[in-house]
Short mmCIF file of C-alpha atoms and ligand atoms in Angstrom, two decimals:
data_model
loop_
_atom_site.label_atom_id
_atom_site.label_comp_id
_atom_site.label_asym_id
_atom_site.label_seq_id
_atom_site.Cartn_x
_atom_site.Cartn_y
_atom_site.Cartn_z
CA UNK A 202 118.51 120.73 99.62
CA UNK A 203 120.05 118.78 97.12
CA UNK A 204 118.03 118.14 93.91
CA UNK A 205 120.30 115.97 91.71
CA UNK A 206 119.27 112.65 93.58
CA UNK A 207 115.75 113.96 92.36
CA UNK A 208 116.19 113.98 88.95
CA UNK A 209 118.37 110.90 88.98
CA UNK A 210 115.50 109.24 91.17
CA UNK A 211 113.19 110.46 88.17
CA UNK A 212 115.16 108.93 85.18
CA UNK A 213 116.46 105.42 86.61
CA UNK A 214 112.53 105.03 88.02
CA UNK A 215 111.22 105.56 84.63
CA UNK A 216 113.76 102.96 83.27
CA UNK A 217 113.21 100.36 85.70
CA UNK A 218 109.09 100.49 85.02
CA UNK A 219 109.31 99.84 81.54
CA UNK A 220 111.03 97.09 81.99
CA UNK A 221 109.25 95.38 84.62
CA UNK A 222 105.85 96.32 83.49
CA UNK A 223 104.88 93.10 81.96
CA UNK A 224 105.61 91.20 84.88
CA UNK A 225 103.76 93.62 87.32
CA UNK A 226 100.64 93.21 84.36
CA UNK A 227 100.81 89.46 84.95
CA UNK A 228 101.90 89.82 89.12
CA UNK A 229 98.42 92.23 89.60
CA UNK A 230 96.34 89.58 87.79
CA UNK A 231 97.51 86.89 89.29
CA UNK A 232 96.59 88.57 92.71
CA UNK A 233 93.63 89.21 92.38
CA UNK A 234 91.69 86.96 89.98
CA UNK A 235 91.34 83.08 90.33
CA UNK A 236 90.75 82.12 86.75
CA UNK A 237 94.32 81.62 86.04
CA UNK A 238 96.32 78.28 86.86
CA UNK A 239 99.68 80.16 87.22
CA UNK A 240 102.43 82.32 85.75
CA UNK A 241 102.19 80.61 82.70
CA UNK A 242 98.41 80.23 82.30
CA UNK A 243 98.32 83.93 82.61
CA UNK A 244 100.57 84.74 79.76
CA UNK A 245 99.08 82.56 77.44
CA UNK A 246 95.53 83.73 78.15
CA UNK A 247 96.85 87.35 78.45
CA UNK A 248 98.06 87.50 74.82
CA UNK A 249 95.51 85.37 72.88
CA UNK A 250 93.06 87.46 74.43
CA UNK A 251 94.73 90.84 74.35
CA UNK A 252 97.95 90.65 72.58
CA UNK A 253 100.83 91.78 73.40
CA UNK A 254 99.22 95.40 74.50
CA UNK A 255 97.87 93.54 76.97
CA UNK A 256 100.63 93.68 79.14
CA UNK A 257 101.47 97.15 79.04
CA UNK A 258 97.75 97.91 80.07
CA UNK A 259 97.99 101.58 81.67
CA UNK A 260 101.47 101.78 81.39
CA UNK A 261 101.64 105.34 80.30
CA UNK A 262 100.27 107.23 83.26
CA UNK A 263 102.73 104.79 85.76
CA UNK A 264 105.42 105.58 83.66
CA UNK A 265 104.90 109.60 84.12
CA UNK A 266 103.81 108.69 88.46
CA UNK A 267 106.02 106.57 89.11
CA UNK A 268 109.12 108.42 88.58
CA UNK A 269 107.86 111.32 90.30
CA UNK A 270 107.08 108.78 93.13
CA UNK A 271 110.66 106.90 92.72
CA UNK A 272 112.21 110.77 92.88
CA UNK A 273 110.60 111.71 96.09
CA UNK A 274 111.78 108.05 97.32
CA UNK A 275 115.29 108.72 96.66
CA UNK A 276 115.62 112.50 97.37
CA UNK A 277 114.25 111.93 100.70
CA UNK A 278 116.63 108.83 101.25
CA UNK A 279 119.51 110.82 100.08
CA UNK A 280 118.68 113.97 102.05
CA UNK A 281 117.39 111.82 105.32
CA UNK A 282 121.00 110.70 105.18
CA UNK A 283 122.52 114.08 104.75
CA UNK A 284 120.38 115.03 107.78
CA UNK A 285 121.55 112.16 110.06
CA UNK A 286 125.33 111.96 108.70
CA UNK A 287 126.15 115.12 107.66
CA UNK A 288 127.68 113.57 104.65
CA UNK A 289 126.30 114.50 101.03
CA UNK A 290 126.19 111.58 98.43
CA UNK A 291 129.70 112.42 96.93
CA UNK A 292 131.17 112.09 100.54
CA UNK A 293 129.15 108.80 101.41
CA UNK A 294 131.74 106.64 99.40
CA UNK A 295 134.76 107.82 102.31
CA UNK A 296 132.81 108.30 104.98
CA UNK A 297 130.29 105.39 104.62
CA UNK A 298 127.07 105.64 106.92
CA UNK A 299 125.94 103.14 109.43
CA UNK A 300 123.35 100.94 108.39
CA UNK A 301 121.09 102.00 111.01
CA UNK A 302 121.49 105.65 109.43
CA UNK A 303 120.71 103.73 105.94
CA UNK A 304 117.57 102.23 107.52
CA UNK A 305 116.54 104.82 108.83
CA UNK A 306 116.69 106.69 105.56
CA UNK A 307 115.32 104.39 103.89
CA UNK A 308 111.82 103.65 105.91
CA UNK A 309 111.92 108.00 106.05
CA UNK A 310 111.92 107.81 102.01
CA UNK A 311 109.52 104.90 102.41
CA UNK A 312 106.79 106.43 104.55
CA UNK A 313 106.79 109.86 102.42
CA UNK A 314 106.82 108.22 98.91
CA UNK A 315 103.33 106.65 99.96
CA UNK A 316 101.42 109.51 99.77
CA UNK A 317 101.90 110.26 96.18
CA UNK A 318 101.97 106.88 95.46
CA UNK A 319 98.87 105.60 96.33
CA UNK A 320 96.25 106.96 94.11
CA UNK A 321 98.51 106.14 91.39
CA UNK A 322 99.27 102.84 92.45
CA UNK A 323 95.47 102.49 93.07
CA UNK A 324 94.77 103.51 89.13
CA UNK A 325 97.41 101.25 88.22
CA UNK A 326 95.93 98.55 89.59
CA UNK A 327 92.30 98.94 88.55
CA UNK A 328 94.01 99.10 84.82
CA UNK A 329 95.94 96.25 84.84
CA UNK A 330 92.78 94.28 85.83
CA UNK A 331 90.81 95.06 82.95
CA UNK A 332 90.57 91.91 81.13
CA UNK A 333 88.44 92.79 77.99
CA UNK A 334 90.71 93.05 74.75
CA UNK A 335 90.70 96.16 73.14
CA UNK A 336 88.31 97.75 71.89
CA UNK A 337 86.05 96.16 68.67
CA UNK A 338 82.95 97.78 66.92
CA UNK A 339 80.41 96.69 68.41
CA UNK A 340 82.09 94.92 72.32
CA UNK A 341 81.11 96.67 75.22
CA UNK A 342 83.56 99.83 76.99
CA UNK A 343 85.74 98.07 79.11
CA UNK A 344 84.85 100.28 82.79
CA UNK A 345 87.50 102.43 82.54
CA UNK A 346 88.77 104.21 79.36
CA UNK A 347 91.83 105.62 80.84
CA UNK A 348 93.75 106.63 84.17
CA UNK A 349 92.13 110.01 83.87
CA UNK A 350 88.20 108.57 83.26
CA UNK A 351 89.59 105.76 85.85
CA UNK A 352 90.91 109.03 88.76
CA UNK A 353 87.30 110.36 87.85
CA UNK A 354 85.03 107.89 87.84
CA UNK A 355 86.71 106.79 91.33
CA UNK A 356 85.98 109.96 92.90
CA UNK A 357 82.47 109.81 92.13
CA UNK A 358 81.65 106.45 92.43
CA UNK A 359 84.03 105.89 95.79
CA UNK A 360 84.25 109.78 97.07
CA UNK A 361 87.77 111.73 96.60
CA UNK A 362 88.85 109.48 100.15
CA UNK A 363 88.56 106.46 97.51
CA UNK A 364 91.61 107.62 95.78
CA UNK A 365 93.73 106.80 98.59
CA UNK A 366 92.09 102.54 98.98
CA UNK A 367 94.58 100.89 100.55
CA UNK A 368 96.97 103.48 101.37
CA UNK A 369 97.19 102.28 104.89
CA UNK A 370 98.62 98.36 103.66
CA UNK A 371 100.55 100.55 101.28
CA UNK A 372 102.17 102.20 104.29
CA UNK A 373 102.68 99.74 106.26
CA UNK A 374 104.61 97.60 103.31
CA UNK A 375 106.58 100.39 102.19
CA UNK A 376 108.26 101.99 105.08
CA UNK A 377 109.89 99.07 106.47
CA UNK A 378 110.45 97.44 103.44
CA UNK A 379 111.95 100.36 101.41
CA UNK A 380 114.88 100.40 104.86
CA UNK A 381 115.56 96.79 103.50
CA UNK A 382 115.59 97.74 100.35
CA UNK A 383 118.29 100.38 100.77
CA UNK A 384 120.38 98.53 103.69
CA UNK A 385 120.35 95.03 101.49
CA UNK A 386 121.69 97.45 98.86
CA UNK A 387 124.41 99.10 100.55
CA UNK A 388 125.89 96.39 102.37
CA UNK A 389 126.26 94.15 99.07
CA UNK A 390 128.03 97.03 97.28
CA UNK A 391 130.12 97.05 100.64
CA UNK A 392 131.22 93.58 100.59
CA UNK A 393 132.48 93.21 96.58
CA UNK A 394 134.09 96.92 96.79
CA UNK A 395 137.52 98.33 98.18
CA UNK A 396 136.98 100.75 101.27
CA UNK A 397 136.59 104.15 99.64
CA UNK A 398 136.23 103.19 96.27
CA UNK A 399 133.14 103.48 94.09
CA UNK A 400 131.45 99.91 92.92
CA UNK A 401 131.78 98.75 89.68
CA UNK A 402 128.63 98.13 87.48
CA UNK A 403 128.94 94.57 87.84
CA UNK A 404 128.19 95.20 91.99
CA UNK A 405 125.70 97.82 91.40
CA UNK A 406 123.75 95.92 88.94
CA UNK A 407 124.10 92.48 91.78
CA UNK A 408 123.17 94.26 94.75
CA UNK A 409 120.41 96.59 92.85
CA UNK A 410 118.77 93.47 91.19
CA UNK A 411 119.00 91.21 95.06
CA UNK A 412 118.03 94.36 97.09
CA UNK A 413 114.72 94.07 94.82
CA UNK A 414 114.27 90.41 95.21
CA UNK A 415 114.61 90.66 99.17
CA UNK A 416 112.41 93.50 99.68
CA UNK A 417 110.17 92.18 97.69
CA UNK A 418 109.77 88.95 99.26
CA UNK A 419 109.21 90.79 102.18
CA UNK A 420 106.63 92.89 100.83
CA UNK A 421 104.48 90.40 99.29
CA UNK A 422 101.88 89.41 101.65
CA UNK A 423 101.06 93.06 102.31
CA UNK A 424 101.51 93.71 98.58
CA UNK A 425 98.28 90.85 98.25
CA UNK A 426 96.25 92.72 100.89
CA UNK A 427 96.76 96.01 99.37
CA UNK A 428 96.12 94.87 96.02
CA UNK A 429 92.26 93.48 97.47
CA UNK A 430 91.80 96.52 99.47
CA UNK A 431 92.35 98.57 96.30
CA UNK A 432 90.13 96.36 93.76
CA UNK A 433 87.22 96.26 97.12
CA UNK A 434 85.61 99.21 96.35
CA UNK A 435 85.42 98.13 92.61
CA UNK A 436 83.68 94.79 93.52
CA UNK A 437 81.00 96.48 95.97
CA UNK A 438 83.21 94.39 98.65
CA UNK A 439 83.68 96.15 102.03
CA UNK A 440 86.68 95.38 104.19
CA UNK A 441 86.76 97.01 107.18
CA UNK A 442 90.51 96.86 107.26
CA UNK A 443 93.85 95.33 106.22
CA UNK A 444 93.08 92.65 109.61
CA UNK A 445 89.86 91.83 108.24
CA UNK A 446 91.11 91.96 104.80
CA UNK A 447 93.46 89.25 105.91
CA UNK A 448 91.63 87.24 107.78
CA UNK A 449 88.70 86.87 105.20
CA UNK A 450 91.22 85.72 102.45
CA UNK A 451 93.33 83.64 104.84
CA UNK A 452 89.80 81.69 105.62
CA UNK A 453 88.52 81.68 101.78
CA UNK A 454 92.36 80.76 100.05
CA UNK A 455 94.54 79.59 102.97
CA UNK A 456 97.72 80.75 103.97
CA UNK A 457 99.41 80.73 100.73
CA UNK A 458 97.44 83.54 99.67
CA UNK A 459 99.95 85.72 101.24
CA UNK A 460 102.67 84.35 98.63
CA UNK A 461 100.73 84.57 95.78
CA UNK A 462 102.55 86.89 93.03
CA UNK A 463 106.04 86.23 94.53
CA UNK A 464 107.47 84.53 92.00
CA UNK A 465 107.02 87.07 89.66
CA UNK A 466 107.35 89.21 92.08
CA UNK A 467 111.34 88.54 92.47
CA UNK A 468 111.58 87.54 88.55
CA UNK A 469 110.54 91.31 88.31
CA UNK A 470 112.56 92.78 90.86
CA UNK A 471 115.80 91.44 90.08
CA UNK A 472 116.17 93.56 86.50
CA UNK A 473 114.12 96.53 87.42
CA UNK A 474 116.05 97.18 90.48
CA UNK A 475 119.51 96.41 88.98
CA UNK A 476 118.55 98.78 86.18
CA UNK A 477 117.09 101.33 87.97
CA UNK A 478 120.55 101.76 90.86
CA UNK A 479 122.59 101.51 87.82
CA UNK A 480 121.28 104.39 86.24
CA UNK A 481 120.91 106.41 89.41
CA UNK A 482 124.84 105.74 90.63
CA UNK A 483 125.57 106.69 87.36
CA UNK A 484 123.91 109.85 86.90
CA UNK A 485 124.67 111.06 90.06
CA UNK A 486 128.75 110.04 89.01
CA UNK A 487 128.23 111.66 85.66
CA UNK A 488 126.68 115.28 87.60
CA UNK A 489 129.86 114.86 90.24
C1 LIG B 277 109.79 97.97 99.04
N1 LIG B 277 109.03 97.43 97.93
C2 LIG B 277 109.52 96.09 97.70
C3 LIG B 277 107.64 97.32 98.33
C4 LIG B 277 109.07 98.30 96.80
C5 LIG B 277 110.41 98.50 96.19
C6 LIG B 277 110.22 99.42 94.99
C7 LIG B 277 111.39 99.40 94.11
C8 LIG B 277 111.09 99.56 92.66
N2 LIG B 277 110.47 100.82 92.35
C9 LIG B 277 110.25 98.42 92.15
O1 LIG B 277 109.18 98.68 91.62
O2 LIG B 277 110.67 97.27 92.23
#
């Protein structure tokens, strides 16, 4: 099995999350608290309150889990594809694959990538909500003092099951999502590119930066559900599912509750996503 789309996976995840961290800070906030009017509100308040540090809350364990999570995602795209096409990545540029194949791969690479994931995603999440500025003599422990005392306490508090909160809306808005994600990719590259040819940077960093934006719109109303399901256990509050989660914030906010955090949503996806194909085309160029 091939390992270079691993590694390049790894590195262009890694880059991509640092630079789209402050957004996700202020997207995961604006999910799943009501004090703030809007994007805006929320980065005022954010940084009075907590400086800039505030909006790189937790950022060090995501930064380690989600490139291992971002190299299983596009190992098992790029190997899904060798399965179906016969065709390894350095062939893929003559012998292009069909975009069902590309799906395909993609929701495959989608579906797997959940399991690892979802605790982290879970951690991430409980982080990023933790409004209390850092720590003074004398203020009160915010709950959590890191993602390792977070993974802990969780698994006492909320049994080792409560790791995985929300790994079923997690699911079901990755896997078809992350099919998007790849097609919307591939078939931009296609249409600014000469048959056979590889795509410049220019069309890489395009159709990178709108394959984020789409899947992510997509994504978002599951991405709100998932984020409740995951903060539930925190707040003693019991869904008994993603339905139920659903319905009970459809009949407390309204339907808009499903859009809430795309806006930032996109304004994130657009760099992280051109940033993160960019480096992964060009590693996997650079290794031949
Ligand atoms: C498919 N869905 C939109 C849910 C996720 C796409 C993830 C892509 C990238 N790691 C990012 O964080 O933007």
């Amino acid at each position: 099995m091939p390992v270079e789309e691993f590694v390049a996976g790894w590195i262009s995840g890694a880059l991509g999350l640092v630079l789209g961290y402050p957004f996700d800070t202020v997207k995961v906030r604006l999910q799943t608290q009501t004090t703030y009017r809007g994007i805006f509100d929320c980065l005022v308040k954010t940084y009075r309150h907590e400086s800039l540090l505030g909006f790189f809350k937790g950022m060090s364990f995501p930064i380690a889990s989600i490139a291992v999570v971002n190299s299983v995602l596009f190992g098992v795209y790029s190997n899904t594809l060798l399965a179906l096409t016969a065709t390894s990545h350095q062939e893929r540029r003559a012998q292009p694959p069909s975009y069902a194949h590309v799906f395909l791969a993609g929701c495959t690479g989608g579906f797997v990538q959940v399991y690892c994931l979802a605790p982290f995603d879970l951690i991430k999440v409980r982080l990023q909500n933790q409004t209390e500025p850092r720590a003074r003599p004398g203020s009160p422990p915010p709950r959590y003092r890191g993602p390792v005392h977070c993974a802990v306490s969780i698994c006492q508090e909320e049994g080792p099951r409560g790791l995985f909160r929300g790994a079923w809306a997690l699911m079901l808005r990755d896997t078809p999502t992350l099919g998007i994600y790849f097609v919307t990719y591939e078939w931009l590259c296609r249409q600014s590119t000469p048959e056979g040819q590889n795509p410049s940077s220019a069309s890489v960093l395009v159709a990178g930066g709108f394959a984020g934006i789409v899947s992510w719109a997509v994504a978002t109303p599951l991405d709100v559900i998932k984020s409740r399901m995951q903060m539930a256990g925190l707040k003693h509050r019991v869904y008994r599912g993603v339905l139920d989660c659903m319905a009970s914030s459809v009949r407390q906010e309204g339907l808009g509750v499903f859009f809430r955090g795309l806006t930032i949503n996109s304004a994130r996806a657009f760099p992280v996503n051109a940033v993160t194909f960019l480096s992964y085309e060009y590693l996997l160029r650079w290794w031949g």
